[in-house]
Short mmCIF file of C-alpha atoms in Angstrom, two decimals:
data_model
loop_
_atom_site.label_atom_id
_atom_site.label_comp_id
_atom_site.label_asym_id
_atom_site.label_seq_id
_atom_site.Cartn_x
_atom_site.Cartn_y
_atom_site.Cartn_z
CA UNK A 1 0.13 0.06 0.12
CA UNK A 2 3.26 2.70 0.55
CA UNK A 3 2.53 3.44 -3.77
CA UNK A 4 0.46 5.82 -4.82
CA UNK A 5 -2.98 5.48 -6.55
CA UNK A 6 -5.52 8.09 -8.01
CA UNK A 7 -8.17 5.89 -9.59
CA UNK A 8 -11.91 7.21 -8.26
CA UNK A 9 -14.14 4.39 -9.29
CA UNK A 10 -13.41 0.86 -10.92
CA UNK A 11 -15.75 -0.50 -13.14
CA UNK A 12 -16.52 -4.27 -13.83
CA UNK A 13 -13.67 -4.18 -17.20
CA UNK A 14 -10.90 -2.97 -14.81
CA UNK A 15 -11.27 -5.69 -12.02
CA UNK A 16 -11.85 -8.82 -14.84
CA UNK A 17 -8.08 -7.01 -16.53
CA UNK A 18 -6.74 -7.21 -13.07
CA UNK A 19 -8.16 -10.49 -11.98
CA UNK A 20 -6.08 -11.54 -15.42
CA UNK A 21 -3.04 -9.73 -14.01
CA UNK A 22 -2.04 -10.84 -10.97
CA UNK A 23 -2.68 -14.23 -11.87
CA UNK A 24 0.14 -13.97 -15.04
CA UNK A 25 2.32 -12.28 -12.09
CA UNK A 26 1.22 -15.56 -9.54
CA UNK A 27 2.61 -18.24 -12.28
CA UNK A 28 6.02 -16.12 -12.94
CA UNK A 29 6.65 -15.63 -9.93
CA UNK A 30 6.11 -19.78 -9.83
CA UNK A 31 8.84 -19.58 -12.51
CA UNK A 32 11.11 -17.27 -10.24
CA UNK A 33 10.92 -19.42 -7.48
CA UNK A 34 12.08 -22.62 -9.51
CA UNK A 35 15.19 -20.80 -12.08
CA UNK A 36 15.62 -17.13 -10.85
CA UNK A 37 18.48 -16.01 -8.25
CA UNK A 38 17.61 -14.03 -5.34
CA UNK A 39 19.19 -11.88 -3.29
CA UNK A 40 19.91 -13.93 -0.17
CA UNK A 41 23.52 -13.53 0.68
CA UNK A 42 24.27 -10.98 3.14
CA UNK A 43 20.55 -11.17 4.85
CA UNK A 44 19.51 -7.94 5.44
CA UNK A 45 17.26 -6.48 8.65
CA UNK A 46 14.82 -3.06 8.21
CA UNK A 47 12.36 -1.78 10.29
CA UNK A 48 8.83 0.20 9.97
CA UNK A 49 8.02 2.33 13.39
CA UNK A 50 4.17 4.08 13.13
CA UNK A 51 4.71 7.03 15.61
CA UNK A 52 1.17 9.09 17.25
CA UNK A 53 1.51 12.86 17.60
CA UNK A 54 0.41 14.52 20.84
CA UNK A 55 -0.69 17.93 21.52
CA UNK A 56 0.55 19.58 25.51
CA UNK A 57 -2.91 18.21 26.74
CA UNK A 58 -1.74 15.05 25.63
CA UNK A 59 -4.46 14.92 22.67
CA UNK A 60 -3.83 13.43 19.09
CA UNK A 61 -2.47 15.81 17.01
CA UNK A 62 -3.98 16.43 13.37
CA UNK A 63 -0.98 17.97 11.81
CA UNK A 64 1.54 15.40 10.45
CA UNK A 65 1.13 16.68 7.54
CA UNK A 66 2.82 20.59 8.39
CA UNK A 67 5.53 18.61 10.28
CA UNK A 68 5.72 16.37 7.56
CA UNK A 69 6.66 19.46 5.72
CA UNK A 70 8.83 20.94 8.24
CA UNK A 71 11.12 18.12 8.59
CA UNK A 72 11.60 17.53 4.54
CA UNK A 73 13.17 14.17 5.09
CA UNK A 74 11.82 11.60 3.05
CA UNK A 75 12.89 8.59 5.64
CA UNK A 76 9.49 10.16 6.78
CA UNK A 77 5.57 9.69 5.71
CA UNK A 78 2.16 9.96 6.30
CA UNK A 79 0.05 7.34 7.86
CA UNK A 80 -3.63 6.75 8.35
CA UNK A 81 -4.54 9.23 10.16
CA UNK A 82 -3.25 13.05 10.65
CA UNK A 83 -1.55 12.40 14.64
CA UNK A 84 0.23 9.33 13.06
CA UNK A 85 3.78 9.33 11.04
CA UNK A 86 5.61 6.48 10.26
CA UNK A 87 9.47 6.00 9.90
CA UNK A 88 11.02 4.22 7.30
CA UNK A 89 14.29 2.79 8.12
CA UNK A 90 17.47 1.58 5.82
CA UNK A 91 18.59 -1.99 5.67
CA UNK A 92 21.21 -3.31 7.63
CA UNK A 93 23.11 -6.63 8.44
CA UNK A 94 22.50 -7.68 11.97
CA UNK A 95 25.65 -8.98 12.68
CA UNK A 96 28.12 -7.16 14.76
CA UNK A 97 27.15 -3.94 16.29
CA UNK A 98 24.03 -3.25 13.81
CA UNK A 99 21.45 -3.06 16.06
CA UNK A 100 23.38 -0.71 17.84
CA UNK A 101 23.89 1.38 15.87
CA UNK A 102 19.73 1.31 14.65
CA UNK A 103 19.16 2.30 17.82
CA UNK A 104 21.57 5.33 17.96
CA UNK A 105 19.54 6.25 14.09
CA UNK A 106 17.01 6.13 15.51
CA UNK A 107 16.34 6.81 18.35
CA UNK A 108 18.17 10.30 17.00
CA UNK A 109 15.80 10.72 13.54
CA UNK A 110 13.30 10.44 16.40
CA UNK A 111 14.64 13.20 18.58
CA UNK A 112 14.88 15.20 15.93
CA UNK A 113 11.50 14.80 14.05
CA UNK A 114 10.36 15.51 17.81
CA UNK A 115 12.30 18.58 17.59
CA UNK A 116 10.31 19.67 14.93
CA UNK A 117 7.19 19.50 15.33
CA UNK A 118 7.61 21.17 18.32
CA UNK A 119 7.58 23.76 16.63
CA UNK A 120 3.43 22.71 15.20
CA UNK A 121 2.47 22.21 19.58
CA UNK A 122 3.33 19.09 18.95
CA UNK A 123 5.85 16.03 20.44
CA UNK A 124 6.38 12.84 19.30
CA UNK A 125 5.05 9.61 21.00
CA UNK A 126 6.10 5.76 20.46
CA UNK A 127 2.73 3.86 22.02
CA UNK A 128 0.38 1.05 20.50
CA UNK A 129 -2.72 3.14 20.98
CA UNK A 130 -3.03 6.61 22.01
CA UNK A 131 -5.35 6.21 25.19
CA UNK A 132 -6.82 9.59 24.92
CA UNK A 133 -7.81 9.28 21.51
CA UNK A 134 -11.89 9.17 21.33
CA UNK A 135 -14.41 8.64 18.66
CA UNK A 136 -14.31 11.75 17.52
CA UNK A 137 -11.34 11.78 16.81
CA UNK A 138 -11.33 8.40 14.22
CA UNK A 139 -13.38 10.43 11.60
CA UNK A 140 -13.11 10.31 7.74
CA UNK A 141 -12.18 13.68 7.93
CA UNK A 142 -9.51 13.27 9.90
CA UNK A 143 -7.66 11.05 8.13
CA UNK A 144 -4.62 12.13 6.19
CA UNK A 145 -4.70 14.06 2.79
CA UNK A 146 -3.85 11.08 0.53
CA UNK A 147 -5.72 9.80 -2.83
CA UNK A 148 -4.38 6.09 -1.66
CA UNK A 149 -6.59 6.44 1.80
CA UNK A 150 -9.28 7.18 0.61
CA UNK A 151 -9.74 5.28 -1.94
CA UNK A 152 -9.21 2.46 0.38
CA UNK A 153 -11.42 3.27 3.14
CA UNK A 154 -13.75 3.87 -0.06
CA UNK A 155 -12.92 0.00 -1.33
CA UNK A 156 -13.60 -1.82 2.22
CA UNK A 157 -16.85 0.07 2.88
CA UNK A 158 -18.54 -0.88 -0.40
CA UNK A 159 -16.76 -4.18 0.49
CA UNK A 160 -18.78 -4.51 4.00
CA UNK A 161 -21.56 -2.97 2.87
CA UNK A 162 -22.11 -1.57 5.94
CA UNK A 163 -21.18 0.50 8.86
CA UNK A 164 -18.54 -0.84 10.75
CA UNK A 165 -19.24 -2.91 13.76
CA UNK A 166 -16.43 -2.80 17.21
CA UNK A 167 -16.66 -5.37 19.67
CA UNK A 168 -14.22 -5.51 21.64
CA UNK A 169 -14.23 -7.63 25.33
CA UNK A 170 -11.80 -7.07 27.78
CA UNK A 171 -11.41 -6.15 31.17
CA UNK A 172 -13.94 -4.05 30.75
CA UNK A 173 -16.67 -3.90 27.23
CA UNK A 174 -16.19 -1.46 24.03
CA UNK A 175 -18.69 -0.88 21.59
CA UNK A 176 -18.43 1.07 19.02
CA UNK A 177 -20.24 2.29 15.02
CA UNK A 178 -18.00 3.43 11.86
CA UNK A 179 -18.66 4.54 9.19
CA UNK A 180 -14.96 5.10 7.72
CA UNK A 181 -11.94 2.71 8.30
CA UNK A 182 -9.95 5.76 10.76
CA UNK A 183 -10.02 3.52 13.76
CA UNK A 184 -7.00 1.54 11.97
CA UNK A 185 -5.74 5.12 11.95
CA UNK A 186 -5.46 4.04 16.07
CA UNK A 187 -3.44 0.96 15.64
CA UNK A 188 0.43 2.32 15.31
CA UNK A 189 2.84 -0.60 15.28
CA UNK A 190 6.03 -1.83 14.48
CA UNK A 191 7.44 -3.97 11.39
CA UNK A 192 10.50 -5.79 11.66
CA UNK A 193 11.69 -6.43 7.97
CA UNK A 194 13.71 -10.21 7.51
CA UNK A 195 15.62 -11.26 3.98
CA UNK A 196 15.65 -15.02 3.26
CA UNK A 197 16.60 -16.70 0.56
CA UNK A 198 13.39 -18.56 -0.77
CA UNK A 199 14.28 -22.57 -0.10
CA UNK A 200 14.43 -20.41 3.43
CA UNK A 201 10.84 -18.78 3.65
CA UNK A 202 9.10 -21.18 4.66
CA UNK A 203 10.80 -22.10 8.21
CA UNK A 204 11.28 -18.91 8.56
CA UNK A 205 7.59 -17.87 8.45
CA UNK A 206 6.15 -20.56 9.99
CA UNK A 207 8.91 -19.80 12.55
CA UNK A 208 7.30 -16.84 12.96
CA UNK A 209 3.74 -17.74 13.44
CA UNK A 210 5.20 -20.19 16.42
CA UNK A 211 6.05 -17.60 18.60
CA UNK A 212 3.93 -14.60 17.72
CA UNK A 213 2.28 -14.63 20.95
CA UNK A 214 5.00 -14.47 23.10
CA UNK A 215 5.76 -11.29 21.17
CA UNK A 216 3.47 -10.11 21.54
CA UNK A 217 2.43 -11.22 25.30
CA UNK A 218 6.60 -10.06 26.22
CA UNK A 219 5.38 -6.44 24.38
CA UNK A 220 2.16 -5.78 24.85
CA UNK A 221 1.54 -1.65 24.95
CA UNK A 222 -2.18 -0.73 23.52
CA UNK A 223 -4.28 -1.87 27.09
CA UNK A 224 -6.56 1.51 26.64
CA UNK A 225 -9.26 2.66 23.79
CA UNK A 226 -11.51 5.34 24.21
CA UNK A 227 -11.37 5.15 27.63
CA UNK A 228 -11.70 1.72 28.01
CA UNK A 229 -8.94 -0.96 29.56
CA UNK A 230 -9.73 -3.75 26.98
CA UNK A 231 -6.87 -6.71 26.38
CA UNK A 232 -3.15 -6.09 27.19
CA UNK A 233 -2.86 -5.23 23.18
CA UNK A 234 -5.67 -4.06 21.84
CA UNK A 235 -4.39 -3.21 18.55
CA UNK A 236 -4.81 -7.00 17.81
CA UNK A 237 -8.58 -6.77 18.23
CA UNK A 238 -9.36 -3.12 16.69
CA UNK A 239 -7.07 -4.20 13.79
CA UNK A 240 -8.56 -6.79 13.12
CA UNK A 241 -12.35 -5.33 13.09
CA UNK A 242 -11.67 -2.51 11.53
CA UNK A 243 -10.39 -3.10 9.01
CA UNK A 244 -13.11 -6.09 8.38
CA UNK A 245 -14.50 -6.91 4.47
CA UNK A 246 -16.91 -9.13 6.03
CA UNK A 247 -20.51 -8.78 7.25
CA UNK A 248 -22.56 -10.56 9.47
CA UNK A 249 -23.64 -13.49 6.75
CA UNK A 250 -20.28 -13.14 5.24
CA UNK A 251 -18.47 -14.35 8.94
CA UNK A 252 -21.14 -17.02 9.30
CA UNK A 253 -19.54 -18.21 6.32
CA UNK A 254 -16.30 -18.60 7.26
CA UNK A 255 -15.17 -16.30 4.49
CA UNK A 256 -11.50 -15.83 5.39
CA UNK A 257 -11.00 -12.11 6.87
CA UNK A 258 -7.84 -9.77 5.21
CA UNK A 259 -6.16 -9.34 8.47
CA UNK A 260 -5.40 -13.11 8.86
CA UNK A 261 -3.36 -15.50 11.10
CA UNK A 262 -3.55 -17.70 8.66
CA UNK A 263 -4.94 -21.21 8.96
CA UNK A 264 -2.26 -23.99 7.82
CA UNK A 265 1.84 -24.30 7.64
CA UNK A 266 3.47 -23.22 4.21
CA UNK A 267 5.75 -25.24 2.15
CA UNK A 268 7.18 -22.31 0.31
CA UNK A 269 6.28 -18.97 0.12
CA UNK A 270 4.32 -19.77 -2.96
CA UNK A 271 1.70 -20.51 -0.63
CA UNK A 272 1.08 -17.45 0.31
CA UNK A 273 0.93 -15.53 -2.76
CA UNK A 274 -1.37 -18.29 -3.91
CA UNK A 275 -3.89 -18.35 -0.96
CA UNK A 276 -4.15 -14.36 -1.33
CA UNK A 277 -5.45 -15.01 -5.25
CA UNK A 278 -7.29 -17.33 -4.27
CA UNK A 279 -9.60 -16.47 -1.66
CA UNK A 280 -9.38 -12.31 -1.36
CA UNK A 281 -11.06 -9.94 -3.65
CA UNK A 282 -8.69 -6.78 -5.42
CA UNK A 283 -9.46 -4.14 -3.07
CA UNK A 284 -7.16 -1.46 -5.62
CA UNK A 285 -8.16 -3.29 -9.56
CA UNK A 286 -5.72 -0.97 -10.62
CA UNK A 287 -2.94 -2.58 -13.19
CA UNK A 288 0.26 -1.41 -14.84
CA UNK A 289 1.90 -1.80 -18.15
CA UNK A 290 4.13 -4.20 -17.73
CA UNK A 291 3.85 -8.20 -19.09
CA UNK A 292 6.16 -10.36 -16.30
CA UNK A 293 6.62 -12.86 -19.09
CA UNK A 294 7.68 -10.69 -21.61
CA UNK A 295 10.64 -8.86 -19.02
CA UNK A 296 11.38 -12.45 -17.81
CA UNK A 297 11.84 -14.19 -21.13
CA UNK A 298 13.76 -10.69 -22.07
CA UNK A 299 16.29 -11.36 -19.13
CA UNK A 300 14.67 -8.59 -17.20
CA UNK A 301 13.05 -8.87 -13.24
CA UNK A 302 9.50 -7.81 -13.48
CA UNK A 303 8.35 -6.00 -11.10
CA UNK A 304 5.14 -8.28 -10.35
CA UNK A 305 2.85 -4.79 -9.35
CA UNK A 306 -0.25 -6.53 -9.47
CA UNK A 307 0.50 -9.65 -7.41
CA UNK A 308 1.96 -6.27 -4.69
CA UNK A 309 -0.39 -4.38 -4.38
CA UNK A 310 -2.57 -6.67 -3.68
CA UNK A 311 -0.47 -8.43 -1.04
CA UNK A 312 -0.16 -5.00 0.41
CA UNK A 313 -4.19 -4.87 0.82
CA UNK A 314 -4.18 -8.47 3.13
CA UNK A 315 -2.60 -7.88 6.18
CA UNK A 316 -1.02 -10.83 7.87
CA UNK A 317 0.72 -10.76 10.84
CA UNK A 318 3.68 -12.32 9.12
CA UNK A 319 3.44 -10.98 5.16
CA UNK A 320 5.38 -12.35 3.20
CA UNK A 321 7.24 -9.06 0.29
CA UNK A 322 9.01 -9.75 -2.76
CA UNK A 323 10.84 -7.03 -4.23
CA UNK A 324 13.53 -5.13 -6.14
CA UNK A 325 16.42 -3.56 -4.49
CA UNK A 326 20.11 -2.58 -6.98
CA UNK A 327 17.93 -4.40 -9.73
CA UNK A 328 17.69 -7.85 -7.99
CA UNK A 329 14.69 -9.39 -6.58
CA UNK A 330 14.88 -11.16 -2.94
CA UNK A 331 12.48 -12.00 -0.40
CA UNK A 332 11.22 -10.63 3.08
CA UNK A 333 9.35 -11.31 6.19
CA UNK A 334 7.83 -8.82 7.34
CA UNK A 335 6.93 -9.44 11.22
CA UNK A 336 3.36 -7.37 12.14
CA UNK A 337 2.64 -8.42 15.20
CA UNK A 338 4.06 -5.75 18.30
CA UNK A 339 2.77 -2.06 18.53
CA UNK A 340 5.24 0.71 18.90
CA UNK A 341 6.72 1.85 21.65
CA UNK A 342 7.44 2.18 24.23
CA UNK A 343 11.33 3.08 23.40
CA UNK A 344 13.56 2.70 21.16
CA UNK A 345 15.62 0.57 23.10
CA UNK A 346 12.30 -1.33 23.71
CA UNK A 347 12.02 -1.85 20.08
CA UNK A 348 15.27 -2.93 19.20
CA UNK A 349 15.46 -5.55 22.22
CA UNK A 350 12.08 -6.20 20.32
CA UNK A 351 13.66 -6.70 17.25
CA UNK A 352 16.95 -8.99 19.06
CA UNK A 353 14.10 -11.20 20.49
CA UNK A 354 12.68 -12.12 17.10
CA UNK A 355 15.55 -11.96 15.10
CA UNK A 356 17.62 -14.27 17.61
CA UNK A 357 14.23 -16.82 18.40
CA UNK A 358 13.21 -17.36 15.19
CA UNK A 359 17.05 -18.15 13.57
CA UNK A 360 17.42 -20.42 16.45
CA UNK A 361 14.31 -21.83 15.68
CA UNK A 362 15.10 -22.51 12.28
CA UNK A 363 18.44 -24.28 12.11
CA UNK A 364 16.59 -26.73 14.75
CA UNK A 365 16.65 -30.73 13.34
CA UNK A 366 12.97 -31.19 14.84
CA UNK A 367 11.13 -27.85 13.85
CA UNK A 368 8.83 -26.79 16.56
CA UNK A 369 6.12 -26.30 13.43
CA UNK A 370 6.34 -29.78 13.33
CA UNK A 371 5.52 -29.95 17.54
CA UNK A 372 2.60 -27.72 17.00
CA UNK A 373 -0.58 -27.64 15.70
CA UNK A 374 -1.63 -24.33 13.73
CA UNK A 375 -4.40 -24.01 15.94
CA UNK A 376 -2.37 -24.35 18.69
CA UNK A 377 0.32 -21.15 17.74
CA UNK A 378 -3.29 -18.98 16.38
CA UNK A 379 -4.72 -19.46 20.09
CA UNK A 380 -1.58 -18.62 22.04
CA UNK A 381 -1.10 -15.62 19.99
CA UNK A 382 -4.93 -14.31 20.76
CA UNK A 383 -4.16 -14.94 24.02
CA UNK A 384 -1.58 -13.53 24.50
CA UNK A 385 -3.51 -10.17 23.43
CA UNK A 386 -5.53 -10.83 25.85
CA UNK A 387 -3.58 -10.95 28.26
CA UNK A 388 0.19 -9.85 28.29
CA UNK A 389 2.54 -10.85 30.62
CA UNK A 390 -0.45 -12.94 32.31
CA UNK A 391 -1.13 -14.95 30.09
CA UNK A 392 -0.36 -19.34 29.90
CA UNK A 393 0.40 -20.31 26.81
CA UNK A 394 0.62 -23.80 25.49
CA UNK A 395 4.53 -24.87 24.31
CA UNK A 396 5.84 -28.27 23.09
CA UNK A 397 7.46 -30.24 25.76
CA UNK A 398 6.49 -28.22 27.86
CA UNK A 399 2.38 -27.78 27.76
CA UNK A 400 0.37 -24.67 29.19
CA UNK A 401 2.60 -22.76 30.67
CA UNK A 402 3.43 -18.88 32.07
CA UNK A 403 4.63 -17.04 29.01
CA UNK A 404 7.65 -15.32 31.28
CA UNK A 405 8.98 -18.06 32.56
CA UNK A 406 8.70 -19.44 29.07
CA UNK A 407 10.68 -16.95 27.88
CA UNK A 408 13.32 -17.39 31.07
CA UNK A 409 13.78 -20.18 30.69
CA UNK A 410 14.23 -21.96 27.78
CA UNK A 411 12.69 -19.09 24.95
CA UNK A 412 15.95 -16.76 26.01
CA UNK A 413 18.64 -18.58 25.46
CA UNK A 414 17.22 -19.81 22.22
CA UNK A 415 17.00 -16.31 21.71
CA UNK A 416 20.98 -15.68 22.06
CA UNK A 417 22.35 -18.21 19.77
CA UNK A 418 20.43 -17.43 17.05
CA UNK A 419 22.11 -14.05 17.71
CA UNK A 420 25.20 -15.11 17.68
CA UNK A 421 24.43 -17.17 14.24
CA UNK A 422 23.93 -13.50 12.72
CA UNK A 423 27.08 -12.06 14.58
CA UNK A 424 26.21 -10.26 17.08
CA UNK A 425 28.12 -8.63 19.55
CA UNK A 426 27.76 -10.90 23.03
CA UNK A 427 27.46 -7.06 25.01
CA UNK A 428 25.13 -6.03 22.26
CA UNK A 429 23.29 -9.88 22.41
CA UNK A 430 23.44 -9.53 26.31
CA UNK A 431 22.35 -5.92 26.73
CA UNK A 432 19.06 -6.12 24.68
CA UNK A 433 18.36 -9.60 25.05
CA UNK A 434 18.62 -8.36 28.68
CA UNK A 435 15.93 -5.55 28.34
CA UNK A 436 13.55 -8.46 27.27
CA UNK A 437 14.23 -10.92 30.65
CA UNK A 438 13.79 -7.46 32.52
CA UNK A 439 10.36 -7.78 31.68
CA UNK A 440 9.65 -11.00 32.47
CA UNK A 441 11.29 -11.09 35.53
CA UNK A 442 9.57 -7.81 36.99
CA UNK A 443 6.18 -8.39 35.26
CA UNK A 444 6.18 -4.75 33.42
CA UNK A 445 5.81 -4.48 30.09
CA UNK A 446 4.65 -0.96 28.77
CA UNK A 447 0.41 -2.27 29.04
CA UNK A 448 1.05 -3.48 32.78
CA UNK A 449 2.86 0.26 33.25
CA UNK A 450 0.21 1.84 31.66
CA UNK A 451 -2.27 0.23 33.71
CA UNK A 452 -0.05 0.73 37.07
CA UNK A 453 -0.27 4.07 36.67
CA UNK A 454 -3.76 4.76 35.81
CA UNK A 455 -5.26 2.97 38.66
CA UNK A 456 -2.59 4.78 40.72
CA UNK A 457 -3.80 8.15 39.33
CA UNK A 458 -7.48 6.72 40.03
CA UNK A 459 -7.19 5.28 43.21
CA UNK A 460 -4.74 7.26 44.69
CA UNK A 461 -5.18 10.92 43.55
CA UNK A 462 -8.97 10.67 42.58
CA UNK A 463 -8.57 11.80 38.62
CA UNK A 464 -11.25 10.05 36.34
CA UNK A 465 -10.37 8.09 33.68
CA UNK A 466 -9.45 10.73 31.27
CA UNK A 467 -7.94 12.93 33.39
CA UNK A 468 -5.71 9.25 34.63
CA UNK A 469 -5.57 9.16 31.33
CA UNK A 470 -3.53 12.27 30.06
CA UNK A 471 -1.60 12.42 32.76
CA UNK A 472 -0.41 9.73 32.47
CA UNK A 473 -0.09 9.82 28.82
CA UNK A 474 1.99 13.16 29.65
CA UNK A 475 4.54 11.10 32.09
CA UNK A 476 4.93 8.33 28.68
CA UNK A 477 6.01 10.68 26.57
CA UNK A 478 9.42 11.54 28.31
CA UNK A 479 9.96 7.96 27.48
CA UNK A 480 11.42 9.26 23.36
CA UNK A 481 14.04 11.39 24.73
CA UNK A 482 15.19 8.79 28.22
CA UNK A 483 15.60 5.47 25.95
CA UNK A 484 15.32 3.86 29.33
CA UNK A 485 13.47 0.80 29.05
CA UNK A 486 9.89 0.72 30.04
CA UNK A 487 10.77 -2.63 32.97
CA UNK A 488 12.41 0.00 34.92
CA UNK A 489 9.94 2.44 35.09
CA UNK A 490 8.41 3.41 37.71
CA UNK A 491 4.82 3.91 38.47
#
């Protein structure tokens, strides 16, 4: 969805042409997987970080256009809501001090952007969901002024044929209605990209699915929406519901949702792209001039634009990516399960845990996905989103176990071994994984810190929920500059 789109309406001919073209792209992709050389000699990683903007009263600041104009930095882009920004961090190697450099570069970029935002009476916050959001903030008028977002909104609402209903049941219950996909803009995440060889892709994707629930439990940071305390990582439920193209009747028929965990382990990246084409009608049937067959036969690298655009409108929590850089194609796993924040060091620690754990699990003689059902991985994912560090998950050879215990006893040593395989400096490895260990030992991640502080303000200072959320968020926002791990924050 990163590309610009300008079409306002699509005809039946557009959709028929697109369906033919996307299937032609799929056929070419299959040929490439069999015969083409993909770039995988020195695997790299990239980051995308979504950021929120708040005003001095800790309310969402609808000012991304003026802040971006003042920044004039191409690594920063618009996101769905006018109170969102996204930073795309240049790819780099994981090994050596790569993760340390990531931390320094991202922190410097965000601090610089925060200084510029102050000129617009705003500041940056890294958080899964802004706790001070109210329903009147998440309306069509507050979506970014970019044709692709309005077009996507129109297509999703038209496909659904009715308003979007939110019904999230956690510690409290939220019921709401929306006539747009603006609710999606409340979901701000960090996305880890890991470049892999075609023959390795299925192992990395399967391993990423197997540990998705563990990642969410450890990194949860979205406990509040519209003043309600819901899930530890409410962003999961909100994103699944806010972009759902299915009316109730299609849900009852078992039609797949576009925000999708999936339903099976795979044997090739082709499985995922083939599912995309087989199960999901196009939202944006925009065709390009390229003939991928002719390009391939001429020895070129096909863009496969239709296949990539279609993939961008199907929101898997671990998404397959086909891309081209410097004239060479490559494949990536895009890990999309985690919220933004609380700090840059917390995010880089999450990255280290993910990269190390997924690498080590892929190298094991008996892979994790041969020892657990896919439905168990999905159940872990949603239990972890609801309960965070308090979750009980199922793990092979262990059974039902507290997620913090599992991480401390089993998974942190595996993550350390995986980072060693990448050649990460031992001091960097230990510092970053120490952040994950600290959360598990203290029982405090972003979600628990937020809920504890709000509870303190309500019970000990007599504040109502909105005032408590406002005061908590003002304290929380200081974390960007201090860059101290959230498990050490005082309540």
